[in-house]
Amino acid sequence: MIVLQTIQDILNWRNEQHKSSLGFVPTMGALHQGHLSLVDQSLAENEATIVSIFVNPTQFNDVNDFNNYPHTIEKDLALLEELSISAVFIPSVSEMYPEMEKESFYASILTETLEAKMRPGHFDGVITIIRKLFDLVQPTKVYLGEKDFQQLSIISAWVKKENRSEVIVPCPTLREPHGLAMSSRNVRLSETGRKKASLIYQILKATKEQKHHNSPAELEVWARSEFALYPEFQLEYFEIIDAHSFAPLADWADSDQALAVTAVFLEGVRLIDNLRL
Ligand code: PAF
């Protein structure tokens, strides 16, 4: 595994790659089993695989969230070393942002609702860094987790809108034994917090189970009232949407793919999750 740190490093490395397919797993580090499953899928589907680790400052709308984001670079490199990836790209902030610019990307309700509403400017920062990374890496396929479903949809919409050639491969959410969706932020939870956080998945699953007897609006009200029973959880949103358009769902018949999406704070850590209904 080659460790690339500068733009020049990655440009040189990319020029030497004559493989028919290059898989790319962009990450912000603090790697967990969920990331490793994306790497495994990329390894299985491509001749070469590259991972990037870069905590992108322009996608943080909250400076505390940026400052508290876990950094475990040595552990991450050791984990990646065990897999047969070709390279890891770990640039510095000044390398990626000689100027701290941020482009803006609009894709109707996708860039206005839920995470976009709660974290203003977040997806502009994501698209800014994704463009830079894709231009440097020039991957064939890019592996992104479904836990960040809105991010996945926005990046896919951007690739389509700009007629880019990268194939975006959605990868299923991995869960901890108690049901909590794997996330780099989970390391900031206490052991008890991790167990308690399984409530999020329990409520999502119970929503799915009640689908045939209730309207989407009734289930949203039910799920919000369930969270309210546990004051240690501060619910930001719980909504049922159409997974293609992100429009709120009034009637099950209006969508062939309903999705329950939620964001909740526990022990000061913001956790997001979703489930196809
Ligand atoms: O999902 C993430 O880890 C980040 O948002 C990404 C896609 C690596 C862009 O910084």
Short mmCIF file of C-alpha atoms and ligand atoms in Angstrom, two decimals:
data_model
loop_
_atom_site.label_atom_id
_atom_site.label_comp_id
_atom_site.label_asym_id
_atom_site.label_seq_id
_atom_site.Cartn_x
_atom_site.Cartn_y
_atom_site.Cartn_z
CA MET A 1 0.00 0.00 0.00
CA ILE A 2 1.49 3.31 -1.09
CA VAL A 3 0.82 6.34 1.11
CA LEU A 4 0.23 9.47 -1.00
CA GLN A 5 0.23 12.83 0.74
CA THR A 6 0.51 15.57 -1.84
CA ILE A 7 -1.35 16.49 -5.02
CA GLN A 8 1.84 15.79 -6.95
CA ASP A 9 2.06 12.32 -5.34
CA ILE A 10 -1.42 11.39 -6.44
CA LEU A 11 -1.03 12.86 -9.94
CA ASN A 12 2.16 10.83 -10.45
CA TRP A 13 0.57 7.68 -9.03
CA ARG A 14 -2.54 8.09 -11.20
CA ASN A 15 -0.42 8.50 -14.34
CA GLU A 16 1.24 5.17 -13.65
CA GLN A 17 -2.08 3.33 -13.24
CA HIS A 18 -3.08 1.49 -16.38
CA LYS A 19 -5.63 -0.74 -14.71
CA SER A 20 -8.99 -1.28 -16.37
CA SER A 21 -10.90 -0.28 -13.23
CA LEU A 22 -10.02 1.77 -10.18
CA GLY A 23 -12.30 1.65 -7.14
CA PHE A 24 -12.33 4.60 -4.74
CA VAL A 25 -13.51 4.78 -1.12
CA PRO A 26 -13.49 8.40 0.12
CA THR A 27 -13.52 8.66 3.93
CA MET A 28 -12.86 11.05 6.77
CA GLY A 29 -10.97 8.37 8.68
CA ALA A 30 -11.77 6.91 12.12
CA LEU A 31 -12.32 3.78 10.07
CA HIS A 32 -14.74 1.11 11.25
CA GLN A 33 -16.14 -2.14 9.91
CA GLY A 34 -18.62 -0.20 7.75
CA HIS A 35 -15.76 1.50 5.85
CA LEU A 36 -13.91 -1.80 5.57
CA SER A 37 -16.96 -3.40 3.96
CA LEU A 38 -16.89 -0.67 1.27
CA VAL A 39 -13.19 -1.40 0.72
CA ASP A 40 -13.93 -5.14 0.45
CA GLN A 41 -16.61 -4.49 -2.15
CA SER A 42 -14.25 -2.26 -4.11
CA LEU A 43 -11.49 -4.86 -3.97
CA ALA A 44 -13.90 -7.50 -5.28
CA GLU A 45 -15.08 -5.33 -8.18
CA ASN A 46 -11.93 -3.52 -9.34
CA GLU A 47 -8.35 -4.21 -10.36
CA ALA A 48 -7.05 -1.55 -7.97
CA THR A 49 -8.52 0.27 -4.97
CA ILE A 50 -7.58 3.59 -3.39
CA VAL A 51 -8.92 4.99 -0.10
CA SER A 52 -8.74 8.66 0.91
CA ILE A 53 -8.67 9.91 4.49
CA PHE A 54 -9.37 13.62 4.81
CA VAL A 55 -11.44 15.42 7.43
CA ASN A 56 -12.92 18.04 5.14
CA PRO A 57 -13.27 21.37 6.97
CA THR A 58 -15.69 22.94 4.46
CA GLN A 59 -18.44 20.40 5.17
CA PHE A 60 -18.65 21.15 8.92
CA ASN A 61 -21.25 23.78 9.73
CA ASP A 62 -20.41 23.48 13.43
CA VAL A 63 -16.86 24.23 14.53
CA ASN A 64 -17.25 22.04 17.65
CA ASP A 65 -18.23 19.08 15.49
CA PHE A 66 -15.09 19.66 13.38
CA ASN A 67 -12.86 20.02 16.45
CA ASN A 68 -14.33 16.88 18.06
CA TYR A 69 -14.24 14.73 14.93
CA PRO A 70 -12.16 11.63 15.79
CA HIS A 71 -8.66 11.42 14.30
CA THR A 72 -7.13 7.91 14.43
CA ILE A 73 -4.74 8.00 11.49
CA GLU A 74 -2.23 5.43 12.78
CA LYS A 75 -4.95 2.91 13.58
CA ASP A 76 -6.61 3.62 10.20
CA LEU A 77 -3.38 3.00 8.29
CA ALA A 78 -2.79 -0.23 10.22
CA LEU A 79 -6.31 -1.43 9.34
CA LEU A 80 -5.84 -0.59 5.66
CA GLU A 81 -2.41 -2.20 5.61
CA GLU A 82 -4.12 -5.55 6.26
CA LEU A 83 -6.24 -5.21 3.10
CA SER A 84 -4.77 -5.41 -0.37
CA ILE A 85 -5.51 -1.86 -1.44
CA SER A 86 -3.08 -0.16 -3.83
CA ALA A 87 -2.90 3.27 -2.22
CA VAL A 88 -4.18 5.60 0.48
CA PHE A 89 -4.38 9.36 -0.05
CA ILE A 90 -4.01 11.42 3.14
CA PRO A 91 -3.55 15.06 2.11
CA SER A 92 -3.26 18.04 4.46
CA VAL A 93 -5.85 20.81 4.56
CA SER A 94 -3.48 23.28 2.86
CA GLU A 95 -2.82 20.76 0.10
CA MET A 96 -6.55 20.40 -0.69
CA TYR A 97 -7.48 24.02 0.03
CA PRO A 98 -4.80 26.56 -0.95
CA GLU A 99 -7.80 28.86 -0.54
CA MET A 100 -10.70 27.82 1.66
CA GLU A 101 -13.23 28.06 -1.17
CA LYS A 102 -16.60 26.34 -1.29
CA GLU A 103 -18.69 25.79 -4.41
CA SER A 104 -22.45 25.60 -4.27
CA PHE A 105 -24.59 22.84 -5.68
CA TYR A 106 -28.36 22.91 -6.01
CA ALA A 107 -30.54 19.87 -6.71
CA SER A 108 -34.12 20.87 -5.85
CA ILE A 109 -35.54 19.54 -2.56
CA LEU A 110 -32.53 17.20 -2.15
CA THR A 111 -30.30 20.13 -1.23
CA GLU A 112 -32.97 21.94 0.80
CA THR A 113 -34.44 19.40 3.19
CA LEU A 114 -33.40 17.30 6.24
CA GLU A 115 -29.59 17.29 6.57
CA ALA A 116 -29.29 20.25 4.17
CA LYS A 117 -31.70 22.26 6.33
CA MET A 118 -30.14 21.24 9.65
CA ARG A 119 -26.54 21.65 8.49
CA PRO A 120 -26.47 24.73 6.21
CA GLY A 121 -23.64 24.58 3.68
CA HIS A 122 -22.76 20.98 4.56
CA PHE A 123 -23.47 19.48 1.15
CA ASP A 124 -21.75 22.37 -0.66
CA GLY A 125 -18.63 21.40 1.31
CA VAL A 126 -19.15 17.73 0.44
CA ILE A 127 -19.48 18.49 -3.29
CA THR A 128 -16.45 20.81 -3.16
CA ILE A 129 -14.18 18.10 -1.78
CA ILE A 130 -15.75 15.31 -3.84
CA ARG A 131 -15.03 17.25 -7.07
CA LYS A 132 -11.41 17.77 -6.01
CA LEU A 133 -10.98 14.11 -5.03
CA PHE A 134 -12.71 12.69 -8.11
CA ASP A 135 -10.64 14.95 -10.43
CA LEU A 136 -7.40 13.75 -8.82
CA VAL A 137 -8.25 10.06 -8.37
CA GLN A 138 -10.27 9.64 -11.60
CA PRO A 139 -11.97 6.52 -10.26
CA THR A 140 -14.10 4.10 -12.25
CA LYS A 141 -16.38 3.29 -9.31
CA VAL A 142 -16.92 5.09 -6.01
CA TYR A 143 -18.25 3.31 -2.91
CA LEU A 144 -20.52 5.28 -0.56
CA GLY A 145 -22.52 4.12 2.45
CA GLU A 146 -26.32 4.20 2.56
CA LYS A 147 -26.24 5.44 6.15
CA ASP A 148 -25.56 8.89 4.68
CA PHE A 149 -28.44 8.40 2.27
CA GLN A 150 -28.89 12.08 1.43
CA GLN A 151 -25.16 12.48 0.75
CA LEU A 152 -25.28 9.43 -1.51
CA SER A 153 -28.30 10.85 -3.40
CA ILE A 154 -26.75 14.31 -3.76
CA ILE A 155 -23.41 13.00 -5.02
CA SER A 156 -25.29 10.74 -7.48
CA ALA A 157 -27.39 13.73 -8.64
CA TRP A 158 -24.22 15.82 -9.09
CA VAL A 159 -22.45 13.08 -11.11
CA LYS A 160 -25.53 12.86 -13.35
CA LYS A 161 -25.99 16.63 -13.71
CA GLU A 162 -22.33 17.13 -14.67
CA ASN A 163 -22.27 14.09 -17.01
CA ARG A 164 -19.38 12.63 -15.08
CA SER A 165 -18.22 9.10 -15.73
CA GLU A 166 -17.84 7.83 -12.13
CA VAL A 167 -20.22 5.02 -11.19
CA ILE A 168 -21.58 5.54 -7.68
CA VAL A 169 -22.04 2.26 -5.82
CA PRO A 170 -24.41 2.44 -2.81
CA CYS A 171 -23.32 0.11 0.01
CA PRO A 172 -25.58 -1.16 2.81
CA THR A 173 -25.36 0.20 6.36
CA LEU A 174 -23.51 -2.04 8.81
CA ARG A 175 -24.81 -2.13 12.38
CA GLU A 176 -23.31 -2.80 15.78
CA PRO A 177 -24.72 -5.89 17.61
CA HIS A 178 -27.35 -3.71 19.38
CA GLY A 179 -28.49 -2.17 16.09
CA LEU A 180 -26.70 1.19 16.13
CA ALA A 181 -25.60 2.14 12.60
CA MET A 182 -21.80 2.11 12.39
CA SER A 183 -20.37 5.61 12.24
CA SER A 184 -17.05 7.28 13.03
CA ARG A 185 -18.92 9.46 15.53
CA ASN A 186 -19.92 6.40 17.64
CA VAL A 187 -16.51 6.42 19.36
CA ARG A 188 -17.63 9.62 21.09
CA LEU A 189 -20.48 7.75 22.84
CA SER A 190 -20.00 6.07 26.22
CA GLU A 191 -20.46 2.28 26.41
CA THR A 192 -23.96 2.84 27.88
CA GLY A 193 -24.68 5.43 25.21
CA ARG A 194 -23.87 2.94 22.46
CA LYS A 195 -26.35 0.45 23.91
CA LYS A 196 -29.03 3.11 24.48
CA ALA A 197 -28.54 4.33 20.89
CA SER A 198 -30.03 1.05 19.66
CA LEU A 199 -33.39 2.77 20.34
CA ILE A 200 -32.97 4.58 17.01
CA TYR A 201 -32.95 1.35 15.02
CA GLN A 202 -35.70 -0.16 17.19
CA ILE A 203 -37.98 2.79 16.37
CA LEU A 204 -37.11 2.60 12.67
CA LYS A 205 -37.87 -1.13 12.62
CA ALA A 206 -41.12 -0.70 14.56
CA THR A 207 -42.15 1.99 12.05
CA LYS A 208 -41.65 -0.49 9.24
CA GLU A 209 -43.64 -3.17 11.05
CA GLN A 210 -46.62 -0.81 11.51
CA LYS A 211 -46.62 0.36 7.91
CA HIS A 212 -49.70 -1.59 6.86
CA HIS A 213 -51.95 -0.22 9.60
CA ASN A 214 -50.98 3.46 9.61
CA SER A 215 -50.41 6.39 7.26
CA PRO A 216 -46.89 7.91 6.98
CA ALA A 217 -48.06 10.95 8.99
CA GLU A 218 -49.42 8.74 11.79
CA LEU A 219 -46.15 6.83 11.98
CA GLU A 220 -44.11 10.04 12.11
CA VAL A 221 -46.20 11.22 15.05
CA TRP A 222 -45.82 7.82 16.73
CA ALA A 223 -42.03 7.70 16.24
CA ARG A 224 -41.55 11.27 17.53
CA SER A 225 -43.64 10.46 20.61
CA GLU A 226 -41.51 7.34 21.25
CA PHE A 227 -38.31 9.43 21.24
CA ALA A 228 -39.99 11.91 23.57
CA LEU A 229 -40.28 9.13 26.19
CA TYR A 230 -36.48 9.13 26.50
CA PRO A 231 -35.22 12.60 27.53
CA GLU A 232 -31.59 11.61 26.94
CA PHE A 233 -32.42 11.67 23.20
CA GLN A 234 -32.92 15.04 21.53
CA LEU A 235 -34.71 14.38 18.28
CA GLU A 236 -33.90 16.70 15.38
CA TYR A 237 -36.17 15.10 12.80
CA PHE A 238 -38.01 11.89 12.02
CA GLU A 239 -39.61 11.88 8.60
CA ILE A 240 -40.95 9.47 6.04
CA ILE A 241 -40.00 10.46 2.51
CA ASP A 242 -39.91 9.12 -1.02
CA ALA A 243 -36.35 7.80 -1.42
CA HIS A 244 -36.05 9.09 -5.01
CA SER A 245 -37.38 12.64 -4.70
CA PHE A 246 -36.97 13.19 -0.93
CA ALA A 247 -40.52 14.62 -0.94
CA PRO A 248 -42.45 14.01 2.30
CA LEU A 249 -44.81 11.09 1.83
CA ALA A 250 -48.53 11.71 2.31
CA ASP A 251 -49.67 8.29 1.10
CA TRP A 252 -47.83 4.96 0.73
CA ALA A 253 -49.26 4.70 -2.80
CA ASP A 254 -47.28 7.80 -3.82
CA SER A 255 -43.93 5.99 -3.66
CA ASP A 256 -42.41 2.67 -4.67
CA GLN A 257 -39.65 3.25 -2.11
CA ALA A 258 -40.53 4.88 1.19
CA LEU A 259 -37.68 5.72 3.52
CA ALA A 260 -37.78 6.66 7.21
CA VAL A 261 -34.95 9.09 8.04
CA THR A 262 -33.91 10.45 11.39
CA ALA A 263 -31.30 12.58 13.15
CA VAL A 264 -30.98 12.57 16.91
CA PHE A 265 -28.55 13.79 19.56
CA LEU A 266 -27.39 11.48 22.35
CA GLU A 267 -24.62 12.48 24.80
CA GLY A 268 -24.00 15.51 22.55
CA VAL A 269 -23.27 13.27 19.55
CA ARG A 270 -25.37 13.71 16.42
CA LEU A 271 -26.47 10.35 15.02
CA ILE A 272 -28.28 9.80 11.73
CA ASP A 273 -29.96 6.68 10.43
CA ASN A 274 -32.55 5.53 7.92
CA LEU A 275 -34.52 2.45 6.93
CA ARG A 276 -36.30 1.47 3.75
CA LEU A 277 -39.89 0.74 4.63
O1 PAF B 1 -19.01 10.49 4.20
C1 PAF B 1 -17.89 11.00 4.41
O2 PAF B 1 -17.04 10.44 5.08
C2 PAF B 1 -17.57 12.34 3.77
O3 PAF B 1 -18.70 13.15 3.72
C3 PAF B 1 -16.90 12.24 2.39
C4 PAF B 1 -17.81 11.57 1.37
C5 PAF B 1 -15.61 11.45 2.51
C6 PAF B 1 -16.55 13.65 1.86
O4 PAF B 1 -15.71 14.32 2.74
#
